[in-house]
Each structure stands twice: as C-alpha cells, then as structure tokens.
CSV table of C-alpha atoms in Angstrom, one decimal:
chain,number,residue,atom,x,y,z
A,1,GLY,CA,100.1,87.7,120.2
A,2,GLN,CA,98.1,86.4,117.3
A,3,GLN,CA,99.1,87.9,113.9
A,4,VAL,CA,96.9,88.4,110.9
A,5,MET,CA,97.7,89.1,107.3
A,6,GLN,CA,95.2,91.1,105.3
A,7,ILE,CA,94.9,91.3,101.5
A,8,PRO,CA,94.6,93.2,99.3
A,9,GLN,CA,96.1,96.4,100.6
A,10,TYR,CA,94.2,98.5,98.1
A,11,GLN,CA,91.2,97.9,95.9
A,12,HIS,CA,89.5,100.1,93.3
A,13,VAL,CA,86.1,99.0,92.1
A,14,GLN,CA,83.4,100.5,89.9
A,15,GLU,CA,80.2,101.4,91.8
A,16,GLY,CA,77.9,98.3,91.7
A,17,GLU,CA,80.8,95.8,91.6
A,18,ASP,CA,81.4,93.4,94.4
A,19,PHE,CA,84.4,93.6,96.8
A,20,THR,CA,86.1,91.1,99.0
A,21,THR,CA,88.9,91.5,101.6
A,22,TYR,CA,90.7,88.6,103.2
A,23,CYS,CA,92.3,88.0,106.5
A,24,ASN,CA,94.7,85.1,107.1
A,25,SER,CA,96.6,83.6,110.0
A,26,SER,CA,99.1,80.8,110.3
A,27,THR,CA,97.6,79.9,113.7
A,28,THR,CA,94.1,79.2,114.8
A,29,LEU,CA,92.3,82.3,115.8
A,30,SER,CA,90.1,82.7,118.9
A,31,ASN,CA,87.9,85.2,117.1
A,32,ILE,CA,88.0,87.8,114.3
A,33,GLN,CA,86.7,91.3,114.3
A,34,TRP,CA,86.0,93.6,111.4
A,35,TYR,CA,86.2,97.4,111.5
A,36,LYS,CA,85.6,100.2,109.0
A,37,GLN,CA,87.4,103.5,109.0
A,38,ARG,CA,86.2,106.3,106.7
A,39,PRO,CA,88.8,108.7,105.4
A,40,GLY,CA,89.8,111.1,108.2
A,41,GLY,CA,87.6,109.2,110.7
A,42,HIS,CA,88.0,106.7,113.4
A,43,PRO,CA,87.6,102.9,113.3
A,44,VAL,CA,84.0,101.7,113.7
A,45,PHE,CA,83.4,98.2,115.0
A,46,LEU,CA,81.3,96.1,112.5
A,47,ILE,CA,81.2,92.6,113.8
A,48,GLN,CA,82.9,89.8,115.7
A,49,LEU,CA,83.0,86.2,114.6
A,50,VAL,CA,83.9,83.4,117.0
A,51,LYS,CA,82.6,80.1,115.7
A,52,SER,CA,84.2,77.9,113.1
A,53,GLY,CA,82.4,78.3,109.7
A,54,GLU,CA,80.4,81.2,111.0
A,55,VAL,CA,78.6,83.5,108.4
A,56,LYS,CA,77.0,86.7,109.4
A,57,LYS,CA,75.3,89.3,107.2
A,58,GLN,CA,74.7,93.0,107.6
A,59,LYS,CA,72.7,94.3,104.7
A,60,ARG,CA,75.1,94.1,101.7
A,61,LEU,CA,78.1,93.0,103.9
A,62,THR,CA,78.8,89.3,104.4
A,63,PHE,CA,81.3,88.1,107.0
A,64,GLN,CA,82.8,84.6,107.1
A,65,PHE,CA,85.0,82.8,109.5
A,66,GLY,CA,86.9,79.8,108.1
A,67,GLU,CA,86.2,76.2,109.2
A,68,ALA,CA,89.8,76.0,110.6
A,69,LYS,CA,89.5,79.4,112.2
A,70,LYS,CA,92.6,80.6,110.3
A,71,ASN,CA,91.0,82.9,107.9
A,72,SER,CA,88.1,85.3,107.4
A,73,SER,CA,86.6,87.4,104.7
A,74,LEU,CA,84.4,90.4,104.3
A,75,HIS,CA,82.3,90.6,101.1
A,76,ILE,CA,80.4,93.7,100.0
A,77,THR,CA,77.8,93.1,97.3
A,78,ALA,CA,77.1,95.9,94.8
A,79,THR,CA,79.4,98.5,96.3
A,80,GLN,CA,78.2,102.1,96.8
A,81,THR,CA,80.2,105.3,97.2
A,82,THR,CA,79.3,105.2,100.9
A,83,ASP,CA,81.4,102.0,101.2
A,84,VAL,CA,84.6,103.9,100.7
A,85,GLY,CA,87.1,103.5,103.5
A,86,THR,CA,89.6,101.2,105.0
A,87,TYR,CA,88.4,97.8,106.3
A,88,PHE,CA,90.4,96.2,109.1
A,89,CYS,CA,90.3,92.7,110.5
A,90,ALA,CA,91.5,92.3,114.1
A,91,VAL,CA,92.0,89.6,116.7
A,92,SER,CA,91.0,90.1,120.3
A,93,GLY,CA,93.2,88.3,122.8
A,94,GLY,CA,92.9,88.1,126.6
A,95,TYR,CA,91.9,91.3,128.3
A,96,GLN,CA,90.8,92.8,125.0
A,97,LYS,CA,94.3,93.0,123.6
A,98,VAL,CA,93.6,93.6,120.0
A,99,THR,CA,95.9,93.0,117.1
A,100,PHE,CA,94.9,94.6,113.8
A,101,GLY,CA,95.7,93.7,110.2
A,102,ILE,CA,97.1,96.5,108.0
A,103,GLY,CA,93.7,97.1,106.4
A,104,THR,CA,92.3,97.1,102.9
A,105,LYS,CA,91.7,100.5,101.4
A,106,LEU,CA,88.6,100.5,99.2
A,107,GLN,CA,88.0,103.1,96.6
A,108,VAL,CA,84.6,103.1,94.7
A,109,ILE,CA,84.5,104.8,91.4
A,110,PRO,CA,81.1,106.3,90.6
B,1,ASN,CA,76.2,110.0,126.1
B,2,ALA,CA,79.2,111.7,124.6
B,3,GLY,CA,80.9,108.3,124.0
B,4,VAL,CA,84.7,108.4,123.9
B,5,THR,CA,86.2,111.9,123.7
B,6,GLN,CA,89.8,112.8,123.0
B,7,THR,CA,91.6,116.1,123.4
B,8,PRO,CA,93.4,117.8,121.7
B,9,LYS,CA,92.4,117.0,118.1
B,10,PHE,CA,95.8,118.3,116.8
B,11,GLN,CA,99.1,119.0,118.4
B,12,VAL,CA,102.5,120.0,117.2
B,13,LEU,CA,105.5,119.3,119.6
B,14,LYS,CA,109.2,119.8,119.4
B,15,THR,CA,111.5,117.0,120.1
B,16,GLY,CA,112.0,116.5,123.8
B,17,GLN,CA,108.8,118.2,124.9
B,18,SER,CA,106.3,116.3,127.0
B,19,MET,CA,102.5,116.3,126.8
B,20,THR,CA,99.4,114.4,127.8
B,21,LEU,CA,96.7,113.1,125.4
B,22,GLN,CA,93.4,113.1,127.2
B,23,CYS,CA,90.8,110.4,126.8
B,24,ALA,CA,87.5,110.1,128.6
B,25,GLN,CA,84.4,107.9,128.3
B,26,ASP,CA,81.0,108.3,129.9
B,27,MET,CA,79.7,104.7,129.3
B,28,ASN,CA,81.2,103.2,132.5
B,29,HIS,CA,83.3,100.8,130.5
B,30,GLU,CA,86.0,98.9,132.4
B,31,TYR,CA,88.3,98.2,129.5
B,32,MET,CA,90.1,101.0,127.7
B,33,SER,CA,93.0,101.1,125.2
B,34,TRP,CA,95.3,103.4,123.4
B,35,TYR,CA,96.4,102.8,119.8
B,36,ARG,CA,98.6,104.6,117.3
B,37,GLN,CA,97.9,104.5,113.6
B,38,ASP,CA,100.7,104.9,111.0
B,39,PRO,CA,100.4,104.6,107.2
B,40,GLY,CA,100.7,101.0,106.1
B,41,MET,CA,100.8,99.6,109.6
B,42,GLY,CA,97.2,99.5,110.8
B,43,LEU,CA,96.6,100.2,114.4
B,44,ARG,CA,99.0,99.1,117.1
B,45,LEU,CA,98.2,98.8,120.8
B,46,ILE,CA,100.2,101.0,123.0
B,47,HIS,CA,98.7,100.4,126.5
B,48,TYR,CA,95.5,99.1,127.9
B,49,SER,CA,93.6,99.1,131.1
B,50,VAL,CA,91.1,96.6,132.5
B,51,GLY,CA,89.8,98.9,135.2
B,52,ALA,CA,90.7,101.7,137.5
B,53,GLY,CA,94.2,101.3,138.9
B,54,ILE,CA,95.1,98.5,136.4
B,55,THR,CA,97.2,99.1,133.3
B,56,ASP,CA,99.4,97.0,131.1
B,57,GLN,CA,101.6,97.3,128.1
B,58,GLY,CA,100.6,96.6,124.5
B,59,GLU,CA,102.6,96.0,121.4
B,60,VAL,CA,104.5,99.4,121.3
B,61,PRO,CA,104.6,100.9,124.8
B,62,ASN,CA,108.1,102.5,124.7
B,63,GLY,CA,108.0,106.2,125.2
B,64,TYR,CA,104.5,106.3,126.6
B,65,ASN,CA,103.1,106.2,130.1
B,66,VAL,CA,99.5,105.7,131.2
B,67,SER,CA,97.5,105.8,134.4
B,68,ARG,CA,93.9,105.0,135.3
B,69,SER,CA,92.8,106.7,138.4
B,70,THR,CA,89.1,106.7,137.5
B,71,THR,CA,86.9,104.5,135.3
B,72,GLU,CA,86.2,107.5,133.0
B,73,ASP,CA,89.7,108.8,132.2
B,74,PHE,CA,92.7,107.2,130.6
B,75,PRO,CA,95.4,109.7,129.7
B,76,LEU,CA,98.4,108.9,127.6
B,77,ARG,CA,101.7,110.7,128.5
B,78,LEU,CA,104.6,111.3,126.2
B,79,LEU,CA,107.6,112.0,128.4
B,80,SER,CA,110.0,113.2,125.8
B,81,ALA,CA,108.5,113.4,122.4
B,82,ALA,CA,110.5,112.0,119.4
B,83,PRO,CA,109.8,112.4,115.6
B,84,SER,CA,109.0,108.6,115.6
B,85,GLN,CA,106.0,109.4,117.7
B,86,THR,CA,104.4,111.4,114.9
B,87,SER,CA,101.1,109.5,114.4
B,88,VAL,CA,97.4,109.5,114.9
B,89,TYR,CA,96.4,108.3,118.4
B,90,PHE,CA,93.1,106.7,119.1
B,91,CYS,CA,91.6,105.9,122.5
B,92,ALA,CA,88.9,103.2,122.7
B,93,SER,CA,86.7,101.6,125.3
B,94,TRP,CA,85.0,98.3,125.4
B,95,GLU,CA,81.4,97.1,126.0
B,96,GLN,CA,81.4,93.3,125.9
B,97,GLU,CA,82.7,92.4,122.3
B,98,THR,CA,82.3,95.9,120.9
B,99,GLN,CA,85.1,98.5,120.9
B,100,TYR,CA,84.2,102.2,120.6
B,101,PHE,CA,86.9,104.6,119.3
B,102,GLY,CA,87.3,108.2,120.0
B,103,PRO,CA,87.8,110.7,117.2
B,104,GLY,CA,91.6,110.6,117.5
B,105,THR,CA,94.5,113.1,118.1
B,106,ARG,CA,96.9,113.9,115.3
B,107,LEU,CA,100.4,114.5,116.7
B,108,LEU,CA,103.3,116.0,114.8
B,109,VAL,CA,106.7,115.9,116.5
B,110,LEU,CA,109.3,118.2,114.8
C-alpha cells in the first residue's frame, strides 16, 4: 500500500501562533485525507484532496496537495485551544483501504 | 441517526480468552473498516468490508476474524487474546469520500 511520512510528531505553540503539519510520500499519491482526533476521542474526517496543486480552506485551516501529488500540508492560522489534538494524514486506496500517517500531536499553550 | 456505535467501551481480558467487539451503523453504508490505534503508530487497518458477505484483510489481520452478515453490523473477533492486542479499536463506515468513526473500544489484555 501507499506509505506516508508525517512531520513533526509533536508541536507546541502559543495560542495565536500558526501551525503546520506535513505529509510526505516517496510515491505519487492518488489522494490525501486529513483527520483530527481530540484527546480521548475518535478520528474525525476533515477533508480529502485529489487534484495536483489543490488548495482547500475550512475557516482557519488550509489544506494543500503538492503539484507532484507526493506531499500535503495542513496549516492552521492563529491557533486556538480548541485546535488541540492529533492531526493525521491518510491515503485511501482501492476499496477504501486507508493507510494513516503517525500523526502530529498539537498542544496549544494559552 | 446514531451513526457508528461500538460496544463495549472498555474491556479487560486474560491471555487466551476470546471476545467479540461489536460495531453497528445505521447509515446504510456499504464500506466498513476496523482499525487499531497504538501510541506512536497511528491507526492501522485490521479488516474491511465492501458489503454484506464480503470481507478482506488489511495491514494487521493476524489474530482477528470478521464477518458481515448484514449491512449494519461488522463484529471483530479475537479468537485467543494476546498482550500484543492491547490497543484502542475503532470501527468506521464510509459514505463516498467521508469516513465516520465510532467512539472506540479500549482493550487491555493481561
């Protein structure tokens, strides 16, 4: 299956600072998905990107898919304490077989 | 709609015991999946199903069995529990590109 590397593994930011997590692959990806998991909770689907160079926004969250479809990023502008959690990228293969990155754990310091 | 439900929420087993983790969804989704989540390893796909009567193995299927007799239910069976199966287990179902997760089952095998 398609493998993805996610960095950083941990990130602490002051409230109001920006945050970015990256997802990289050595092979061309068919798509990339992003999920958020709050502490003690379950993963929640955020978005799927499929097109080369695609950029999508959800309020303060900006998702990008690289031109070569080998990397993706999630950027949060002006973090809030409600952004705390682990953000995962994932690749969905045939029959919805999904491979997840290890996640980036975000801590926001008030 | 209740969405994706899982029972039990917590379970403690002794090595060698068997048990079934229940998963149900009331959204009439064809695709369903089971994942395990371990610290530092993200989520890994155990088994998945593309419809009633059809199941297949994911990344880490050893030690687990599944069946899909109805669209709604997708139970995960541990035949002989081992300490390595201590984990948090998530069931999920799909609607087009969106994956919906259940609340999870925390399993401790002693």
